[in-house]
């Protein structure tokens, strides 16, 4: 799956590279101005544009603002060269540039500001189907009566390279509306506002975003604080950061991204985004694929990091950190559709506050649909019910997962099943405190790990008896003996088994994943290990050195000296693990597990309990993580009548 995913993204990049070519100048250069600021007028610009080609400005050494009183219609291939000195301003009265279909237009090192478009939108630039390239340029502070404030592209193509789009406002999209192809490269879009959806951008065509930043964009009355992706939209994002974007109105979705199209995100970060539901991303019956993505400190009522409403979600090598929700799914909420999480860590996510004590699913809430977790770690999450996982309906399967240090204020530190089906195989459920010291925990409250009936397919380990594990290979009420959440290799933080852990070599004899969460091949020993991480024994180092020296024959035989270094005892290094495994390791495969029929529904207990309790394990710092994510980021105002989200009606 990973190889196929990577190949599809690579193909998209090749297509993008081939498409980014600035329009060629086909006519002789034209020059606006004769060396002074006064000579650079709108009429001089109009004259230069008549012939098209490469248009330069000679307005002196100081920056120059040219006031535009009528929109400039580009009917011939044209490139404007501004040398970072030229600004075209509509003074909030007129649109600035309109590019005809089939025409190539380039804007290099220039600024378009304070344009005001009509009902067609695009206060700064309207593309009617041409080829537009903006390089080291700025679109700012523009508005429109319709569609988007800064740029509207209907068909054709647009490239934004090393450019900035800021402070624009539109009645639909804040800055950009596109139905054609749009490539955003090393650019920044910030402080744009949509009255409706898509604070920075509305996408109805194909968009590629690489090495860019979206910050503080906002949708006041719609969805998608930064991006709104329609059903026909396709977005491929690489190496990009979305931070502090949000939706404002109640019952609106997707603080960072709201999509019903197809979105793939690679090696990117979503942090401090907020919405009523789906603080980071809302996927509405679309497809969403994330690889190497961090979602941190995003906030919502439901689905702090991600809300999946009936779509298909795939997460690989990704992390949820300190995301929060008031009611359900601090890390992620799934309402219908499918979700597949492979090599993912959900850590220190939170559901609830002092007025929402009976919320559920600190790490993951499954309202309906099918959710599959393989080689996944849920660590240090908190909620009223189900510190790590809350199941309301649907089916949730955990294969070689590790659930540890999670906390509930009412029931189910690790898992609470109110309905649906929860299936465990080869997994570890460990408490907030090591089992060895649980009899001496003073006033610290220790909930049972499981609430409601859980289905075991065998080879699991739980530190208490609440999960009622009784199938082949299960260990009930045994200590897990895992290390802290740390960088043990691989793209995500994990808990490494200690050398004396019962999880080692006691997993399923066949059918375990081919690798662990770090990508280390399984099994290392005779059998796979339980949980998300395969323990690899450090090598035993033995060194013996012997040296013999023969002196010259003139020395009496008794003086012949033999020097032998002391024997070096075998040394066993510390249990930190290198991902490299022994060449004798083999990979076991086996048939796919078949989930049994659902077990009986168990109703929740009385909704009372103390305030949510955080994990007592300190959050480790990882070099690839965002800086100091705070769980107190803006979230929608509390509603006393709010209910657990079930999706948009």
XYZ file of C-alpha atoms in Angstrom:
649
model
C 0.000 0.000 0.000
C 2.788 2.404 0.885
C 4.645 1.762 -2.394
C 1.501 2.310 -4.445
C 0.750 5.512 -2.566
C 4.283 6.837 -3.134
C 4.266 5.986 -6.834
C 0.991 7.823 -7.410
C 2.351 10.921 -5.706
C 5.578 10.758 -7.729
C 3.587 10.646 -10.954
C 1.727 13.759 -9.891
C 4.976 15.581 -9.202
C 6.357 14.730 -12.664
C 3.205 16.065 -14.290
C 3.447 19.244 -12.236
C 7.112 19.813 -13.144
C 6.341 19.514 -16.833
C 3.537 22.089 -16.588
C 5.469 24.917 -14.879
C 6.964 26.953 -17.681
C 6.626 30.732 -17.753
C 5.088 32.210 -20.896
C 7.665 33.084 -23.527
C 8.024 36.670 -24.696
C 7.178 36.629 -28.387
C 7.549 40.320 -29.144
C 10.077 43.050 -28.514
C 10.286 44.533 -25.034
C 8.170 47.526 -24.088
C 9.150 49.946 -21.337
C 6.832 51.876 -19.043
C 8.342 55.196 -17.964
C 11.489 57.106 -18.802
C 13.428 56.977 -15.551
C 11.232 59.027 -13.226
C 8.288 58.158 -11.005
C 6.108 60.738 -12.745
C 6.641 59.089 -16.122
C 5.159 55.792 -14.931
C 1.440 56.340 -15.464
C -1.572 54.185 -16.218
C -1.653 55.491 -19.792
C 2.004 54.521 -20.275
C 1.163 51.023 -19.034
C -1.818 50.801 -21.412
C 0.418 51.691 -24.353
C 2.972 49.044 -23.407
C 0.312 46.366 -23.051
C -1.022 46.899 -26.573
C 1.876 45.050 -28.135
C 2.273 42.474 -25.380
C 5.597 40.719 -24.960
C 8.017 41.511 -22.134
C 7.052 44.746 -20.382
C 9.572 46.425 -18.086
C 9.296 49.496 -15.854
C 11.740 52.427 -15.691
C 10.339 54.473 -12.836
C 13.470 55.331 -10.867
C 15.049 53.606 -7.905
C 12.173 54.069 -5.440
C 9.032 51.915 -5.214
C 6.224 53.150 -7.419
C 2.452 52.728 -7.054
C 0.524 53.011 -10.304
C -3.175 53.652 -9.737
C -5.446 51.636 -12.029
C -8.824 53.095 -12.980
C -9.893 50.441 -15.510
C -9.181 46.717 -15.612
C -6.304 45.666 -17.893
C -7.445 43.093 -20.440
C -4.543 40.867 -21.496
C -5.241 39.665 -25.041
C -1.649 38.938 -26.098
C 1.089 36.898 -24.438
C 2.568 39.274 -21.873
C 5.076 39.297 -19.021
C 5.259 42.202 -16.554
C 8.675 42.626 -14.890
C 8.404 44.684 -11.699
C 11.880 44.299 -10.101
C 10.195 44.346 -6.652
C 9.450 48.052 -7.090
C 6.127 48.236 -8.937
C 2.668 48.096 -7.322
C -0.603 48.233 -9.275
C -3.451 49.485 -7.075
C -7.159 49.572 -7.785
C -7.842 51.669 -4.680
C -10.724 49.305 -3.831
C -12.666 50.489 -6.900
C -11.800 48.327 -9.914
C -10.390 44.950 -10.827
C -6.783 44.976 -11.986
C -6.012 42.282 -14.588
C -8.117 39.978 -16.770
C -6.424 37.273 -18.899
C -8.241 35.988 -21.976
C -8.584 32.294 -22.836
C -5.541 30.824 -24.549
C -3.300 33.751 -23.572
C -0.114 33.461 -21.499
C 0.482 36.036 -18.774
C 3.358 36.382 -16.319
C 3.778 38.634 -13.297
C 7.342 38.773 -11.959
C 8.422 40.540 -8.756
C 5.302 42.763 -8.628
C 2.382 43.481 -6.309
C -1.323 43.726 -7.148
C -3.207 45.446 -4.340
C -6.618 46.852 -3.415
C -8.401 45.502 -6.455
C -12.181 45.171 -6.405
C -13.797 42.689 -8.759
C -17.408 42.545 -9.826
C -19.759 39.599 -9.716
C -17.207 37.451 -11.589
C -14.768 37.914 -8.688
C -11.012 38.185 -8.810
C -10.302 41.693 -7.587
C -6.603 41.330 -8.376
C -6.690 38.898 -11.290
C -9.320 37.042 -13.314
C -8.172 34.189 -15.548
C -10.722 33.258 -18.222
C -8.785 30.189 -19.359
C -5.269 31.382 -20.015
C -1.887 30.309 -18.658
C -0.821 32.453 -15.715
C 2.498 32.374 -13.829
C 3.086 34.598 -10.795
C 6.710 34.543 -9.620
C 7.937 36.363 -6.475
C 4.769 38.430 -6.566
C 2.034 39.472 -4.129
C -1.773 39.547 -4.334
C -3.062 41.522 -1.366
C -5.980 43.396 0.184
C -8.387 42.762 -2.689
C -12.136 42.092 -2.634
C -14.965 41.245 -5.020
C -18.746 41.292 -5.244
C -18.752 37.605 -6.150
C -16.711 34.418 -5.778
C -13.159 35.201 -4.523
C -11.379 38.355 -3.472
C -7.949 38.018 -5.095
C -7.914 35.512 -7.967
C -10.519 33.586 -9.939
C -9.342 31.024 -12.479
C -11.987 29.383 -14.640
C -10.171 26.758 -16.655
C -6.643 27.194 -17.873
C -3.769 27.067 -15.405
C -2.180 29.196 -12.699
C 1.225 28.857 -11.027
C 2.075 30.729 -7.819
C 5.814 30.469 -7.255
C 7.615 32.041 -4.257
C 4.678 34.396 -3.879
C 2.383 35.773 -1.180
C -1.423 36.003 -1.029
C -2.607 37.978 1.987
C -5.399 40.049 3.450
C -7.978 39.334 0.732
C -11.704 38.855 1.339
C -14.411 37.322 -0.801
C -18.107 36.454 -0.484
C -17.303 32.802 -1.270
C -13.573 32.035 -1.168
C -11.379 34.490 0.651
C -8.504 34.672 -1.826
C -8.569 32.104 -4.658
C -11.233 30.187 -6.580
C -10.026 27.668 -9.171
C -11.700 25.255 -11.579
C -8.606 24.614 -13.698
C -5.140 23.575 -12.556
C -3.331 25.486 -9.829
C 0.221 24.935 -8.568
C 1.326 26.640 -5.352
C 5.092 26.422 -4.844
C 7.025 27.813 -1.873
C 4.324 30.395 -1.307
C 2.418 31.833 1.654
C -1.304 32.450 2.002
C -2.294 34.214 5.204
C -4.968 36.392 6.808
C -7.520 35.862 4.051
C -11.231 35.756 4.947
C -14.125 33.998 3.236
C -17.648 35.009 4.085
C -18.678 31.492 3.021
C -16.212 28.584 2.578
C -12.490 28.404 1.905
C -10.727 31.140 3.830
C -7.720 30.952 1.516
C -8.983 28.864 -1.377
C -11.904 27.042 -2.988
C -10.881 24.124 -5.203
C -13.047 22.690 -7.977
C -10.177 21.561 -10.214
C -6.703 20.119 -9.585
C -4.316 21.775 -7.113
C -0.757 20.879 -6.139
C 0.730 22.597 -3.087
C 4.405 22.195 -2.234
C 6.585 23.672 0.537
C 4.051 26.368 1.337
C 2.330 27.912 4.361
C -1.329 28.670 5.133
C -1.760 30.782 8.281
C -4.628 32.593 10.001
C -7.112 32.160 7.166
C -10.780 32.097 8.165
C -14.218 31.058 6.932
C -16.827 33.146 8.728
C -20.041 31.387 7.712
C -18.911 28.257 5.875
C -16.432 25.372 5.939
C -12.697 25.097 5.396
C -10.718 27.709 7.295
C -7.841 27.385 4.826
C -9.058 25.101 1.988
C -12.487 24.065 0.803
C -12.326 21.171 -1.694
C -15.485 20.430 -3.682
C -16.473 16.964 -4.963
C -14.702 17.638 -8.264
C -11.606 18.960 -6.498
C -8.269 17.147 -6.242
C -5.498 18.361 -3.947
C -1.963 16.979 -3.563
C -0.010 18.655 -0.752
C 3.686 18.187 0.101
C 5.857 19.698 2.825
C 3.275 22.292 3.796
C 2.169 23.841 7.088
C -1.418 24.836 7.949
C -1.622 26.742 11.224
C -4.202 28.835 13.091
C -6.845 28.566 10.370
C -10.476 28.138 11.382
C -14.197 28.320 10.894
C -16.273 30.640 13.046
C -19.979 29.765 12.791
C -21.650 26.922 14.678
C -22.069 23.601 12.882
C -19.320 24.413 10.384
C -16.505 22.049 9.517
C -12.812 21.712 8.763
C -10.664 24.315 10.475
C -7.726 23.533 8.197
C -9.382 21.662 5.327
C -12.982 20.783 4.487
C -13.181 18.332 1.608
C -15.649 16.194 -0.261
C -13.160 15.586 -3.079
C -9.807 13.770 -3.146
C -6.988 15.015 -0.912
C -3.508 13.551 -0.382
C -1.107 15.126 2.116
C 2.546 14.152 2.547
C 5.194 15.299 5.054
C 3.090 18.202 6.277
C 1.831 19.707 9.534
C -1.601 20.928 10.665
C -1.389 22.779 13.980
C -3.694 25.023 16.039
C -6.567 24.898 13.537
C -10.133 25.047 14.897
C -13.739 24.420 13.864
C -17.073 23.368 15.320
C -16.301 19.882 13.987
C -13.127 18.584 12.372
C -10.590 20.973 13.855
C -7.807 19.940 11.487
C -9.628 18.228 8.606
C -13.193 17.265 7.784
C -13.607 14.581 5.094
C -17.203 14.521 3.837
C -17.722 11.393 1.713
C -14.453 12.059 -0.084
C -11.067 10.357 -0.038
C -8.315 11.494 2.293
C -4.800 10.007 2.387
C -2.094 11.201 4.795
C 1.533 10.033 4.880
C 4.076 11.477 7.302
C 1.636 14.088 8.619
C 1.471 15.633 12.090
C -1.829 16.975 13.450
C -1.149 18.892 16.660
C -3.251 21.017 19.022
C -6.220 21.279 16.674
C -9.588 21.835 18.391
C -13.288 21.159 17.775
C -16.467 19.864 19.400
C -16.025 16.568 17.555
C -12.906 15.248 15.838
C -10.181 17.537 17.118
C -7.662 16.364 14.523
C -9.841 14.693 11.861
C -13.565 14.143 11.371
C -14.456 11.505 8.773
C -18.094 11.682 7.699
C -18.760 8.726 5.408
C -15.547 8.960 3.409
C -12.417 6.848 3.004
C -9.432 7.843 5.149
C -5.925 6.355 5.060
C -3.203 7.412 7.500
C 0.362 6.101 7.305
C 3.396 7.071 9.433
C 1.466 9.947 10.977
C 0.944 11.505 14.407
C -1.860 13.118 16.407
C -0.462 15.222 19.285
C -2.481 17.164 21.869
C -5.538 17.552 19.650
C -8.725 18.107 21.615
C -12.506 17.955 21.330
C -15.243 18.878 23.766
C -17.489 15.901 23.048
C -15.975 13.118 20.957
C -12.712 12.072 19.341
C -9.864 14.210 20.607
C -7.590 12.850 17.900
C -10.120 11.562 15.379
C -13.853 10.902 15.077
C -15.262 8.489 12.493
C -18.934 8.722 11.501
C -19.469 6.223 8.685
C -17.208 5.239 5.829
C -13.843 3.599 6.422
C -10.619 4.571 8.122
C -7.297 2.733 7.991
C -4.493 3.738 10.357
C -1.105 2.095 9.835
C 2.004 3.027 11.867
C 0.251 5.921 13.577
C 0.649 7.410 17.063
C -2.192 9.220 18.855
C -0.796 10.786 22.012
C -1.957 13.193 24.729
C -5.215 14.045 23.004
C -8.133 15.136 25.164
C -11.924 15.064 25.121
C -13.986 17.134 27.520
C -13.491 19.988 29.957
C -14.883 20.916 33.352
C -18.426 21.080 31.906
C -18.200 18.077 29.553
C -17.224 15.262 31.889
C -19.001 12.438 30.053
C -17.388 12.948 26.682
C -15.832 9.974 24.903
C -12.822 8.774 22.947
C -9.794 10.798 23.957
C -7.780 9.329 21.105
C -10.436 7.929 18.778
C -14.248 7.972 18.629
C -16.038 5.502 16.334
C -19.647 6.548 15.852
C -20.170 4.239 12.872
C -18.321 2.774 9.925
C -15.309 0.459 9.845
C -12.005 1.477 11.426
C -8.846 -0.622 11.203
C -5.754 0.122 13.317
C -2.509 -1.745 12.620
C 0.792 -1.050 14.410
C -0.815 1.913 16.160
C 0.088 3.490 19.516
C -2.499 5.322 21.645
C -0.685 6.868 24.598
C -1.591 9.378 27.287
C -5.047 10.289 25.949
C -7.924 11.333 28.253
C -11.736 11.345 28.200
C -14.796 10.716 30.348
C -15.434 7.340 28.662
C -12.709 5.509 26.760
C -9.473 7.363 27.348
C -7.983 5.908 24.170
C -11.030 4.596 22.274
C -14.813 4.953 22.451
C -17.036 2.726 20.293
C -20.625 3.827 19.728
C -21.384 1.727 16.645
C -19.689 0.212 13.624
C -16.604 -1.984 13.907
C -13.126 -1.234 15.215
C -10.257 -3.691 14.749
C -6.933 -3.304 16.540
C -4.078 -5.460 15.272
C -0.750 -5.240 17.098
C -1.733 -1.981 18.741
C -0.387 -0.555 21.996
C -2.768 1.326 24.317
C -0.965 2.669 27.372
C -1.146 5.488 29.936
C -4.628 6.547 28.816
C -7.110 7.907 31.378
C -10.886 8.044 31.863
C -12.868 9.897 34.497
C -15.872 7.550 34.320
C -15.049 4.225 32.651
C -12.578 2.540 30.337
C -9.071 3.945 30.612
C -8.154 2.212 27.364
C -11.408 1.180 25.645
C -15.083 1.870 26.269
C -17.572 -0.014 24.119
C -21.104 1.361 24.261
C -22.090 -0.375 21.030
C -20.690 -1.728 17.829
C -17.819 -4.212 17.720
C -14.311 -3.829 19.141
C -11.871 -6.579 18.136
C -8.339 -7.037 19.508
C -5.567 -9.224 18.165
C -1.927 -9.177 19.195
C -2.410 -5.959 21.146
C -1.339 -4.521 24.508
C -3.563 -2.644 26.968
C -1.590 -1.135 29.841
C -2.612 1.139 32.682
C -1.679 4.638 33.679
C 0.798 3.302 36.220
C 3.044 0.253 35.901
C 1.308 -2.822 37.255
C 4.202 -3.478 39.620
C 3.386 -0.361 41.656
C -0.367 -0.310 41.286
C -0.922 -1.575 44.841
C 0.855 1.497 46.200
C -0.698 4.372 44.266
C -2.113 6.375 47.147
C -5.003 8.624 46.099
C -4.389 8.325 42.357
C -7.515 6.961 40.707
C -7.012 3.906 38.486
C -9.954 2.983 36.257
C -10.426 -0.411 34.671
C -8.817 -0.655 31.264
C -11.968 -1.831 29.474
C -15.633 -0.916 29.753
C -18.196 -3.004 27.896
C -17.633 -6.317 26.139
C -14.503 -6.583 24.004
C -13.903 -9.337 21.421
C -10.525 -11.045 21.511
C -9.034 -12.957 18.604
C -6.122 -14.004 20.806
C -2.526 -13.103 21.574
C -3.367 -9.944 23.516
C -2.013 -8.710 26.847
C -3.931 -6.597 29.388
C -2.700 -5.400 32.752
C -6.031 -6.062 34.497
C -8.975 -8.438 34.086
C -11.557 -5.890 32.889
C -11.066 -6.781 29.209
C -11.842 -10.475 29.941
C -9.254 -11.850 27.545
C -9.601 -15.628 27.357
C -8.575 -16.701 23.861
C -5.429 -18.520 22.710
C -2.290 -16.575 23.555
C -4.060 -13.990 25.722
C -2.485 -12.735 28.951
C -4.879 -11.243 31.498
C -3.662 -9.241 34.501
C 0.021 -9.403 33.572
C 2.434 -6.456 33.487
C 3.293 -5.113 30.045
C 6.716 -3.756 31.066
C 7.043 -1.134 28.348
C 9.398 1.819 28.165
C 8.209 5.440 27.944
C 6.884 7.104 24.813
C 10.069 7.952 22.944
C 11.870 8.085 19.630
C 12.785 4.432 19.134
C 13.402 4.822 15.409
C 10.868 5.255 12.638
C 8.719 8.296 11.903
C 6.576 8.221 15.076
C 7.062 7.965 18.834
C 6.536 4.497 20.335
C 6.759 2.423 23.537
C 9.561 -0.138 23.364
C 9.123 -3.413 25.301
C 11.659 -3.967 28.046
C 13.849 -7.059 27.671
C 11.792 -8.849 30.341
C 8.398 -7.994 28.844
C 5.931 -10.833 28.459
C 4.949 -9.326 25.093
C 8.164 -10.564 23.460
C 7.778 -13.644 21.227
C 4.222 -14.304 22.458
C 2.268 -12.810 19.562
C 0.397 -14.615 16.837
C 2.365 -17.429 15.162
C 0.976 -16.386 11.763
C -0.812 -13.370 10.375
C 1.010 -10.602 12.199
C 1.990 -7.480 10.200
C 5.143 -7.793 8.090
C 6.766 -4.880 9.955
C 6.228 -3.093 13.253
C 5.286 0.567 13.718
C 8.854 1.662 13.050
C 9.146 -0.358 9.851
C 11.289 -3.058 11.505
C 10.567 -6.515 9.990
C 8.558 -9.021 12.043
C 9.172 -11.448 13.625
C 12.580 -10.878 15.156
C 12.560 -14.012 17.287
C 10.608 -17.224 17.123
C 7.292 -15.364 16.899
C 5.995 -11.860 16.566
C 5.753 -9.685 19.661
C 2.496 -8.346 21.016
C 1.873 -4.643 20.499
C 3.034 -2.089 17.967
C 6.796 -2.524 18.438
C 8.946 -5.594 17.811
C 11.712 -5.979 20.380
C 15.100 -6.502 18.759
C 17.702 -7.836 21.170
C 20.932 -5.837 21.130
C 23.972 -7.776 19.946
C 26.268 -9.367 22.485
C 29.724 -7.821 22.134
C 32.688 -10.076 23.000
C 36.264 -8.850 22.453
C 39.431 -10.920 23.135
C 42.887 -9.660 22.207
C 46.168 -11.583 22.627
C 49.615 -10.254 21.654
C 52.954 -12.192 21.746
C 56.305 -10.419 21.408
C 59.629 -12.293 20.750
C 62.748 -10.460 21.884
C 66.161 -10.666 20.127
C 68.207 -13.884 20.574
C 70.779 -12.078 22.723
C 68.274 -11.945 25.545
C 68.300 -14.984 27.786
C 65.303 -17.276 27.308
C 64.003 -16.419 30.756
C 63.575 -12.822 29.623
C 61.227 -13.701 26.775
C 58.019 -11.816 27.484
C 54.512 -12.752 26.406
C 51.879 -10.070 26.852
C 48.237 -11.009 26.885
C 45.464 -8.450 27.277
C 42.919 -9.218 29.960
C 39.855 -11.055 28.855
C 36.987 -8.666 28.013
C 33.723 -9.961 29.432
C 30.615 -10.114 27.292
C 28.737 -6.847 27.412
C 25.036 -6.331 26.930
C 24.144 -2.788 25.778
C 21.109 -0.872 27.009
C 17.765 -1.896 25.490
C 17.631 1.008 23.032
C 16.998 -0.557 19.638
C 18.434 -0.011 16.196
C 15.941 -0.687 13.380
C 18.511 -3.009 11.778
C 17.626 -6.641 12.429
C 19.468 -9.933 12.184
C 19.821 -11.391 8.737
C 18.197 -14.540 10.064
C 14.927 -12.729 10.762
C 12.017 -13.935 8.695
C 8.592 -12.510 8.035
C 5.581 -14.616 8.834
C 2.395 -14.121 6.935
C -0.941 -15.706 7.319
C -4.605 -15.453 6.451
C -6.581 -12.326 7.140
C -8.514 -12.448 10.400
C -12.284 -12.649 10.172
C -14.101 -10.630 12.790
C -16.794 -12.531 14.704
C -20.360 -11.403 15.122
C -20.927 -8.316 17.317
C -21.298 -8.842 21.011
C -24.131 -7.484 23.122
C -24.452 -3.698 23.538
C -23.583 -2.388 26.956
C -25.053 0.941 28.049
C -22.869 3.614 29.635
C -22.856 4.015 33.402
C -24.137 7.077 35.179
C -22.472 10.171 33.618
C -20.691 11.360 36.703
C -17.068 11.660 37.627
C -14.252 14.037 38.314
C -12.655 16.334 35.763
C -10.638 14.602 33.024
C -7.264 13.462 34.247
C -4.202 13.816 32.018
C -1.500 11.230 31.629
C 1.098 11.121 34.340
C 3.782 10.452 31.736
C 5.576 13.540 30.495
C 5.221 14.271 26.796
C 8.535 13.630 25.063
C 9.964 16.093 22.594
C 10.625 14.987 19.045
C 12.661 17.017 16.592
C 10.066 16.617 13.852
C 7.177 17.739 16.020
C 5.748 21.256 15.997
C 6.901 23.567 18.713
C 5.125 23.508 22.041
C 1.634 22.648 20.911
C -0.892 23.990 23.378
C -4.262 22.422 24.023
C -5.715 25.801 24.927
C -5.970 27.019 21.370
C -9.183 28.705 20.166
C -12.118 26.354 19.994
C -15.794 27.017 19.287
C -17.759 28.550 22.122
C -19.339 25.956 24.400
C -22.999 25.061 23.848
C -24.977 23.593 26.714
C -27.190 21.702 24.267
C -24.358 20.190 22.240
C -24.535 16.473 21.462
C -22.021 13.926 20.264
C -21.507 14.660 16.547
C -23.107 12.320 14.056
C -22.226 14.145 10.854
C -23.756 16.965 8.827
C -27.435 16.707 8.089
